[in-house]
């Protein structure tokens, strides 16, 4: 069966993702929560990563992530920038560098980051997208978080010149982790423009307030379309987090949900299994929109989306 | 499940259930709200329990709670269906002779004493303190000996304090050690009670942790004791709903505290209860994003689950006063959604009548 798609889109796009940072920054915890169905509390049991742990993760239909989780102990890091630099840093599409916000040696963290950029990225993968995650923000009192984050961000942007970087404040205890990873992932999806365009058509057609598409295993938001303004700009990652937690607790009972309908007098939300690797969420606030009609429309759209992904 | 496929949900009649309900209000003493009294050693976890269950505090924030220095009285009925006053004792209060605290009337009316023991600390002093509290209560004839509610009518007034022991912070104990620890503590309490105070008492112990569902289970159990005058009626109504709609399980839950208020007569699966708690969390979190008031008269949710056996459906419908109906049924029953909705409406009216009778004061 011939697949329809944009000319030139990679049939099976392989993306090499380098996950680096000093010892106990939280790299493996993050990876386990996003891709391996861990809950935050379970990450206590994780041990130190030895050298490099490689894993392949399929994301949607046509994206394979080749994740290199690099152990952060100083001994390993030294070899990474010398003897292993070639192997490690060539053909990297994404570098994710994780900083423990409460690190006892911030200067060393910055030095390591700088080595990474200079001896690694600049030499072998100049086009790699660079993301810096300022992690474990839950340990900082709320009032101080923004200031601390902005200060670190400025330092990192300075150190990485002339390359562009994006920074995120994250924690495994709230939705900020989902925000960072959703953003990173949605920029890697080969046909995200088509998805967004089709989602807009669908949302307009059924009079929805907003429509979201989630990847099935991770519940990261891969595309969304908003027709009505909403006061909370962080709601997408909150929803990812909320639904993922529910999914994990269903899994504990050896079950999984295929359909959720949530309603009160102000809104209705429908979360349905959409394609073999995506869930869709439709939110309406118009009481004239009938629940069975929405479900029928979602069903009809499934076939269409299956063919264009 | 063949029978269920053949049966069609029928019409729900709550009248006979209400006719059997015990009249309430004969009793002039019970005009104060039921009480939950939390006692235990310092840092045993009393305030954590109160905050996690009644004030929706996330478990990992309880680490930052400051020590309770004065007796705290919380009326939790604002957000919860459970209409109680929760007394949170400071841990350093040594016995019931502390002059700073007014004990008169504290143990009047329906009370549940929850004694919290930190399983990771030395149990000796905790057990001694419990025994001393129980001796005092026993001298005043207040201890409810745990007799079954349907036969304990006579003792209702003088013996009104039910005792629960929460063996707390069990998340720090490996699974295989928990039961053993529970037995050990129970035996030690019974021995000490017998030996030092010559009391034989039926009390209930629970292994609990704020990081697990166990704390909600335990409080559901406490709640069952405190509303035992209402329970037969609720259970009957639930059971009738379950039968007429061909449902697997029906539960009444408190939306805020996530405890079950009543369950149908056959409910035994605790895993299902935990899923219902998660379902409530899901509903509340999403409704908080898309509306100002998560629960109103139209609040409804439906989750279809696929599992090893047949697909199952979890329905929730908000009733009133922070009370929510949770139903588990087979997907095939959803075909008769019209009748099910109608029956749930009748059920809701029935619950409303029960609560109305309950709140009517006796004529003076």
XYZ file of N, CA, C and O in Angstrom, chain B residues 50-126:
308
model
N -4.666 14.332 58.146
C -5.776 15.281 58.061
C -5.677 16.116 56.794
O -6.647 16.300 56.085
N -4.494 16.603 56.484
C -4.327 17.463 55.319
C -4.459 16.722 54.003
O -5.035 17.239 53.052
N -3.936 15.515 53.927
C -3.998 14.779 52.670
C -5.434 14.355 52.366
O -5.897 14.449 51.235
N -6.144 13.892 53.385
C -7.498 13.404 53.127
C -8.502 14.540 53.013
O -9.291 14.588 52.070
N -8.500 15.462 53.947
C -9.561 16.466 53.990
C -9.223 17.782 53.305
O -10.117 18.552 52.995
N -7.953 18.060 53.102
C -7.600 19.335 52.485
C -6.818 19.176 51.193
O -6.177 20.104 50.727
N -6.876 17.987 50.614
C -6.290 17.725 49.298
C -4.825 18.143 49.164
O -4.399 18.577 48.114
N -4.069 17.979 50.207
C -2.639 18.313 50.102
C -1.922 17.159 49.393
O -2.164 16.006 49.711
N -1.055 17.463 48.404
C -0.276 16.374 47.790
C 0.652 15.742 48.825
O 1.232 16.450 49.642
N 0.781 14.426 48.761
C 1.510 13.711 49.804
C 2.944 14.210 49.982
O 3.440 14.307 51.097
N 3.607 14.554 48.883
C 5.010 14.939 49.039
C 5.176 16.305 49.719
O 6.279 16.648 50.141
N 4.073 17.073 49.863
C 4.211 18.351 50.563
C 4.078 18.203 52.073
O 4.340 19.152 52.820
N 3.655 17.025 52.530
C 3.442 16.879 53.971
C 4.764 16.912 54.732
O 4.796 17.164 55.925
N 5.850 16.694 54.012
C 7.167 16.752 54.657
C 7.440 18.121 55.245
O 8.221 18.267 56.176
N 6.805 19.149 54.634
C 7.110 20.515 55.051
C 6.155 21.033 56.119
O 6.230 22.183 56.516
N 5.234 20.177 56.584
C 4.286 20.622 57.600
C 4.992 20.857 58.916
O 5.832 20.056 59.338
N 4.612 21.944 59.592
C 5.228 22.215 60.889
C 4.517 21.423 61.963
O 3.359 21.048 61.808
N 5.211 21.215 63.058
C 4.623 20.468 64.173
C 3.393 21.175 64.708
O 3.352 22.394 64.792
N 2.374 20.395 65.044
C 1.167 20.983 65.627
C 1.442 21.298 67.084
O 1.818 20.416 67.854
N 1.261 22.569 67.468
C 1.563 22.917 68.860
C 0.299 23.073 69.691
O 0.320 22.913 70.895
N -0.816 23.422 69.022
C -2.070 23.560 69.775
C -3.109 22.644 69.160
O -3.037 22.329 67.984
N -4.104 22.285 69.938
C -5.178 21.457 69.415
C -5.868 22.167 68.251
O -6.285 23.308 68.361
N -5.973 21.503 67.097
C -6.618 22.076 65.926
C -7.987 21.456 65.744
O -8.122 20.242 65.796
N -8.994 22.313 65.505
C -10.348 21.793 65.256
C -10.743 22.214 63.844
O -10.821 23.388 63.551
N -10.991 21.249 62.979
C -11.354 21.575 61.599
C -12.740 21.075 61.278
O -12.981 19.881 61.362
N -13.626 21.968 60.848
C -14.917 21.496 60.355
C -14.739 21.242 58.860
O -14.559 22.176 58.091
N -14.780 19.987 58.449
C -14.427 19.684 57.061
C -15.614 19.687 56.112
O -15.475 19.355 54.947
N -16.796 20.053 56.607
C -17.985 19.882 55.773
C -18.058 20.866 54.614
O -18.847 20.700 53.717
N -17.206 21.878 54.616
C -17.292 22.851 53.516
C -16.998 22.184 52.176
O -17.644 22.427 51.181
N -15.973 21.339 52.144
C -15.601 20.722 50.867
C -15.980 19.260 50.765
O -15.915 18.685 49.703
N -16.305 18.666 51.898
C -16.529 17.231 51.911
C -17.986 16.925 52.219
O -18.652 17.691 52.901
N -18.441 15.793 51.754
C -19.740 15.302 52.172
C -19.671 14.923 53.645
O -20.618 15.110 54.407
N -18.517 14.382 54.026
C -18.346 13.950 55.407
C -18.434 15.167 56.320
O -17.575 16.037 56.300
N -19.478 15.193 57.112
C -19.788 16.363 57.908
C -19.227 16.187 59.307
O -19.966 15.914 60.255
N -17.918 16.306 59.431
C -17.287 16.016 60.716
C -16.478 17.198 61.207
O -16.093 18.077 60.450
N -16.156 17.124 62.519
C -15.143 18.020 63.055
C -13.929 17.152 63.340
O -14.041 16.125 64.014
N -12.795 17.543 62.792
C -11.578 16.744 62.980
C -10.693 17.427 64.015
O -10.319 18.585 63.848
N -10.419 16.714 65.083
C -9.549 17.243 66.134
C -8.139 16.698 65.920
O -7.937 15.489 65.903
N -7.185 17.596 65.777
C -5.801 17.180 65.554
C -4.997 17.569 66.794
O -4.760 18.747 67.048
N -4.584 16.561 67.557
C -3.896 16.823 68.816
C -2.409 17.072 68.609
O -1.776 16.404 67.798
N -1.826 17.984 69.366
C -0.370 18.099 69.335
C 0.240 16.841 69.926
O -0.286 16.294 70.897
N 1.324 16.384 69.358
C 1.885 15.099 69.762
C 2.491 15.078 71.136
O 2.611 14.037 71.757
N 2.860 16.264 71.636
C 3.566 16.220 72.921
C 2.614 16.222 74.114
O 3.042 16.198 75.240
N 1.286 16.242 73.829
C 0.346 16.156 74.947
C 0.441 14.762 75.539
O 0.227 13.769 74.851
N 0.796 14.689 76.806
C 1.125 13.388 77.362
C -0.069 12.521 77.672
O -0.067 11.331 77.432
N -1.073 13.082 78.250
C -2.219 12.235 78.571
C -3.433 13.131 78.599
O -3.355 14.320 78.322
N -4.521 12.567 78.958
C -5.736 13.353 78.893
C -5.926 14.243 80.092
O -7.022 14.735 80.327
N -4.850 14.466 80.832
C -4.993 15.353 81.980
C -4.376 16.714 81.698
O -4.253 17.542 82.581
N -3.996 16.949 80.482
C -3.378 18.233 80.122
C -4.348 19.377 80.385
O -5.442 19.423 79.844
N -3.936 20.314 81.215
C -4.860 21.362 81.634
C -5.108 22.390 80.531
O -6.083 23.120 80.572
N -4.241 22.449 79.549
C -4.427 23.457 78.496
C -5.579 23.107 77.570
O -6.061 23.932 76.817
N -6.015 21.855 77.609
C -7.057 21.425 76.660
C -8.345 21.125 77.404
O -8.347 20.465 78.434
N -9.435 21.612 76.842
C -10.741 21.400 77.463
C -11.344 20.098 76.961
O -11.789 19.983 75.829
N -11.336 19.072 77.816
C -11.820 17.764 77.400
C -13.315 17.560 77.599
O -13.861 16.552 77.171
N -13.970 18.527 78.264
C -15.407 18.303 78.485
C -16.107 18.311 77.136
O -15.806 19.126 76.273
N -17.011 17.434 76.952
C -17.770 17.324 75.709
C -16.983 16.884 74.491
O -17.558 16.697 73.432
N -15.662 16.748 74.635
C -14.929 16.351 73.448
C -15.305 14.945 73.008
O -15.399 14.646 71.830
N -15.516 14.059 73.960
C -15.823 12.681 73.609
C -17.306 12.384 73.702
O -17.713 11.255 73.936
N -18.146 13.401 73.527
C -19.588 13.185 73.498
C -20.035 12.973 72.070
O -19.408 13.422 71.128
N -21.168 12.341 71.919
C -21.691 12.133 70.568
C -20.874 11.092 69.814
O -20.016 10.421 70.376
N -21.135 10.965 68.528
C -20.412 9.954 67.745
C -18.956 10.371 67.558
O -18.697 11.441 67.021
N -18.051 9.504 68.009
C -16.636 9.832 67.886
C -15.866 8.657 67.346
O -16.161 7.509 67.650
N -14.838 8.979 66.578
C -13.874 7.951 66.220
C -12.521 8.432 66.691
O -12.081 9.516 66.326
N -11.900 7.631 67.534
C -10.546 7.970 67.965
C -9.589 7.244 67.038
O -9.611 6.024 66.935
N -8.767 8.028 66.330
C -7.760 7.413 65.466
C -6.414 7.630 66.128
O -5.952 8.772 66.257
N -5.807 6.543 66.549
C -4.492 6.647 67.173
C -3.441 6.300 66.121
O -3.454 5.213 65.553
N -2.529 7.219 65.880
C -1.552 7.039 64.800
C -0.208 6.602 65.377
O 0.354 7.261 66.247
N 0.286 5.468 64.891
C 1.587 4.973 65.356
C 2.555 4.960 64.172
O 2.244 4.389 63.132
N 3.680 5.572 64.354
C 4.697 5.574 63.295
C 5.402 4.212 63.300
O 6.080 3.845 64.261
N 5.215 3.448 62.211
C 5.729 2.078 62.197
C 7.264 2.040 62.198
O 7.866 1.018 62.537
N 7.878 3.145 61.815
C 9.334 3.160 61.724
C 10.001 3.590 63.041
O 11.220 3.546 63.151
N 9.200 3.991 64.016
C 9.773 4.416 65.303
C 9.542 3.352 66.370
O 8.820 2.384 66.148
N 10.124 3.566 67.541
C 9.944 2.675 68.680
C 8.490 2.693 69.134
O 7.928 3.741 69.432
N 7.852 1.504 69.146
C 6.413 1.456 69.424
C 6.061 1.528 70.912
O 4.926 1.825 71.258
N 7.032 1.216 71.775
C 6.760 1.134 73.222
C 6.034 2.344 73.789
O 4.917 2.231 74.303
N 6.627 3.533 73.686
C 5.978 4.725 74.261
C 4.613 4.996 73.609
O 3.678 5.433 74.269
N 4.497 4.700 72.286
C 3.226 4.950 71.604
C 2.122 4.078 72.201
O 1.011 4.542 72.458
